[in-house]
């Protein structure tokens, strides 16, 4: 199901993927849509280019039809920034994440309780920051759709909880496995 959802998202982003501006990957029940700086933001800017604002509004309609929490995460390279607008990479990464989240939330299509916005600065690089290409790759905003535990997995966990409570507790699955929401990691 996650692969099919990722394919639906990729269909909306075909041109951007072909130009190398966007990447989509899946990790278990998590879909990561990676928006690279190239094409979406000017260097050192947090203003999402108009064509990307329109694209994010189209993208939100696909997101609204899918289940899961949506985290919009801004990332920078390790080169310090100190401009009149941004005192640090923390501010830049946070502002870029907000710039992507805003068109996703326009019009009340997406439930804002599903969305979180975070700036990570240079703390979570994809690759080493030891080259210009590496730094370019690390400057990005990611939209992470965490689909959590599906119905079939929940049924299996409930059976385990009933059948072998001690083993179930030893797994430390947390609230998500108990049907209380949250994320299973």
Short mmCIF file of C-alpha atoms in Angstrom, two decimals, residues 6-164:
data_model
loop_
_atom_site.label_atom_id
_atom_site.label_comp_id
_atom_site.label_asym_id
_atom_site.label_seq_id
_atom_site.Cartn_x
_atom_site.Cartn_y
_atom_site.Cartn_z
CA UNK A 6 4.31 6.75 -3.22
CA UNK A 7 3.54 6.08 -6.90
CA UNK A 8 0.46 8.36 -6.67
CA UNK A 9 2.64 11.11 -5.23
CA UNK A 10 5.32 10.57 -7.88
CA UNK A 11 2.69 10.94 -10.61
CA UNK A 12 2.04 14.52 -9.44
CA UNK A 13 5.77 15.28 -9.46
CA UNK A 14 6.85 13.62 -12.72
CA UNK A 15 8.48 16.71 -14.27
CA UNK A 16 10.27 17.72 -11.06
CA UNK A 17 11.60 14.18 -10.58
CA UNK A 18 12.86 14.12 -14.19
CA UNK A 19 14.69 17.43 -13.62
CA UNK A 20 16.32 16.10 -10.42
CA UNK A 21 14.52 18.65 -8.23
CA UNK A 22 12.47 16.09 -6.28
CA UNK A 23 13.08 12.53 -5.08
CA UNK A 24 10.67 10.06 -3.54
CA UNK A 25 11.63 7.05 -1.48
CA UNK A 26 9.88 4.64 0.83
CA UNK A 27 11.14 3.22 4.10
CA UNK A 28 8.71 0.67 5.49
CA UNK A 29 5.42 2.52 6.11
CA UNK A 30 7.09 5.90 5.57
CA UNK A 31 7.23 7.93 2.34
CA UNK A 32 9.86 10.65 1.98
CA UNK A 33 9.37 13.35 -0.66
CA UNK A 34 12.67 15.22 -0.89
CA UNK A 35 12.52 18.71 -2.40
CA UNK A 36 16.00 19.80 -3.31
CA UNK A 37 17.05 23.42 -3.06
CA UNK A 38 17.70 23.51 -6.80
CA UNK A 39 14.53 24.72 -8.45
CA UNK A 40 12.49 25.34 -5.31
CA UNK A 41 14.45 28.06 -3.43
CA UNK A 42 17.07 30.61 -4.39
CA UNK A 43 20.34 30.15 -2.52
CA UNK A 44 20.07 31.51 1.02
CA UNK A 45 16.34 32.21 0.59
CA UNK A 46 13.31 30.69 2.27
CA UNK A 47 10.86 31.97 -0.32
CA UNK A 48 9.37 29.02 -2.18
CA UNK A 49 9.28 29.80 -5.88
CA UNK A 50 5.74 30.41 -7.25
CA UNK A 51 5.71 27.28 -9.42
CA UNK A 52 6.50 25.18 -6.34
CA UNK A 53 3.74 26.88 -4.34
CA UNK A 54 1.26 25.83 -7.03
CA UNK A 55 2.75 22.33 -7.11
CA UNK A 56 2.42 22.00 -3.32
CA UNK A 57 -1.27 22.94 -3.56
CA UNK A 58 -1.78 20.12 -6.10
CA UNK A 59 0.31 17.81 -3.96
CA UNK A 60 -1.83 18.48 -0.84
CA UNK A 61 -4.87 17.01 -2.62
CA UNK A 62 -3.01 13.71 -3.00
CA UNK A 63 -1.80 13.91 0.61
CA UNK A 64 -5.34 14.52 1.86
CA UNK A 65 -6.45 11.18 0.39
CA UNK A 66 -3.69 9.28 2.23
CA UNK A 67 -3.45 8.28 5.85
CA UNK A 68 -0.69 9.28 8.22
CA UNK A 69 1.14 12.06 9.93
CA UNK A 70 2.93 14.57 7.69
CA UNK A 71 6.22 16.09 8.85
CA UNK A 72 7.71 18.95 6.83
CA UNK A 73 11.43 19.07 7.64
CA UNK A 74 13.94 21.71 6.55
CA UNK A 75 17.66 20.89 6.17
CA UNK A 76 20.77 22.90 5.29
CA UNK A 77 24.41 22.16 4.62
CA UNK A 78 27.04 22.93 7.27
CA UNK A 79 28.18 26.26 5.83
CA UNK A 80 27.09 28.88 8.39
CA UNK A 81 24.65 31.53 7.23
CA UNK A 82 24.42 34.97 8.81
CA UNK A 83 22.30 37.39 6.84
CA UNK A 84 19.94 40.21 7.73
CA UNK A 85 17.06 37.72 7.48
CA UNK A 86 18.62 34.54 8.92
CA UNK A 87 20.97 34.49 11.87
CA UNK A 88 21.65 30.76 11.50
CA UNK A 89 21.01 27.61 9.52
CA UNK A 90 18.39 26.75 12.17
CA UNK A 91 16.34 29.77 11.12
CA UNK A 92 16.82 29.11 7.40
CA UNK A 93 15.86 25.42 7.63
CA UNK A 94 12.79 26.23 9.76
CA UNK A 95 11.67 29.04 7.45
CA UNK A 96 12.00 26.81 4.39
CA UNK A 97 9.92 24.09 6.06
CA UNK A 98 7.24 26.67 6.87
CA UNK A 99 7.30 27.91 3.25
CA UNK A 100 6.55 24.38 2.03
CA UNK A 101 3.92 23.70 4.72
CA UNK A 102 1.90 26.86 4.07
CA UNK A 103 0.60 25.95 0.58
CA UNK A 104 -0.05 22.41 1.82
CA UNK A 105 -2.33 23.83 4.51
CA UNK A 106 -4.14 26.40 2.35
CA UNK A 107 -7.84 25.94 1.78
CA UNK A 108 -8.47 23.58 4.68
CA UNK A 109 -7.92 20.48 2.51
CA UNK A 110 -5.41 18.90 4.91
CA UNK A 111 -6.18 18.55 8.60
CA UNK A 112 -3.52 20.75 10.25
CA UNK A 113 -3.38 18.33 13.21
CA UNK A 114 -1.68 15.85 10.85
CA UNK A 115 1.13 18.29 10.00
CA UNK A 116 4.29 19.23 11.89
CA UNK A 117 7.06 21.59 10.79
CA UNK A 118 10.68 21.25 11.91
CA UNK A 119 14.03 22.80 11.02
CA UNK A 120 17.06 20.54 11.46
CA UNK A 121 19.76 22.90 10.13
CA UNK A 122 22.79 20.73 9.25
CA UNK A 123 22.21 18.02 11.89
CA UNK A 124 20.86 15.33 9.53
CA UNK A 125 22.93 15.33 6.34
CA UNK A 126 22.18 12.82 3.59
CA UNK A 127 25.83 12.73 2.55
CA UNK A 128 29.12 14.20 3.79
CA UNK A 129 29.37 17.99 3.51
CA UNK A 130 32.96 17.71 2.22
CA UNK A 131 32.23 18.72 -1.38
CA UNK A 132 30.08 21.23 -3.25
CA UNK A 133 27.92 18.35 -4.56
CA UNK A 134 27.45 16.98 -1.05
CA UNK A 135 26.42 20.37 0.30
CA UNK A 136 23.92 20.84 -2.57
CA UNK A 137 22.40 17.41 -1.81
CA UNK A 138 22.02 18.26 1.89
CA UNK A 139 20.10 21.50 1.26
CA UNK A 140 16.51 20.28 1.06
CA UNK A 141 13.02 20.16 2.52
CA UNK A 142 11.53 16.74 3.12
CA UNK A 143 7.85 15.90 3.40
CA UNK A 144 7.69 12.71 5.42
CA UNK A 145 4.41 10.81 5.42
CA UNK A 146 4.40 8.33 8.27
CA UNK A 147 1.60 5.89 7.60
CA UNK A 148 2.06 4.13 10.93
CA UNK A 149 0.60 0.74 11.63
CA UNK A 150 -1.96 -0.59 9.17
CA UNK A 151 -5.04 -2.60 10.14
CA UNK A 152 -3.46 -6.01 9.46
CA UNK A 153 -0.35 -5.23 11.51
CA UNK A 154 -2.51 -3.86 14.35
CA UNK A 155 -4.50 -7.14 14.40
CA UNK A 156 -1.27 -9.15 14.58
CA UNK A 157 0.06 -6.99 17.42
CA UNK A 158 -3.24 -7.28 19.30
CA UNK A 159 -3.02 -11.08 18.98
CA UNK A 160 0.56 -11.01 20.30
CA UNK A 161 -0.44 -8.72 23.17
CA UNK A 162 -3.15 -11.17 24.21
CA UNK A 163 -1.21 -14.37 23.48
CA UNK A 164 2.16 -13.42 25.00
#
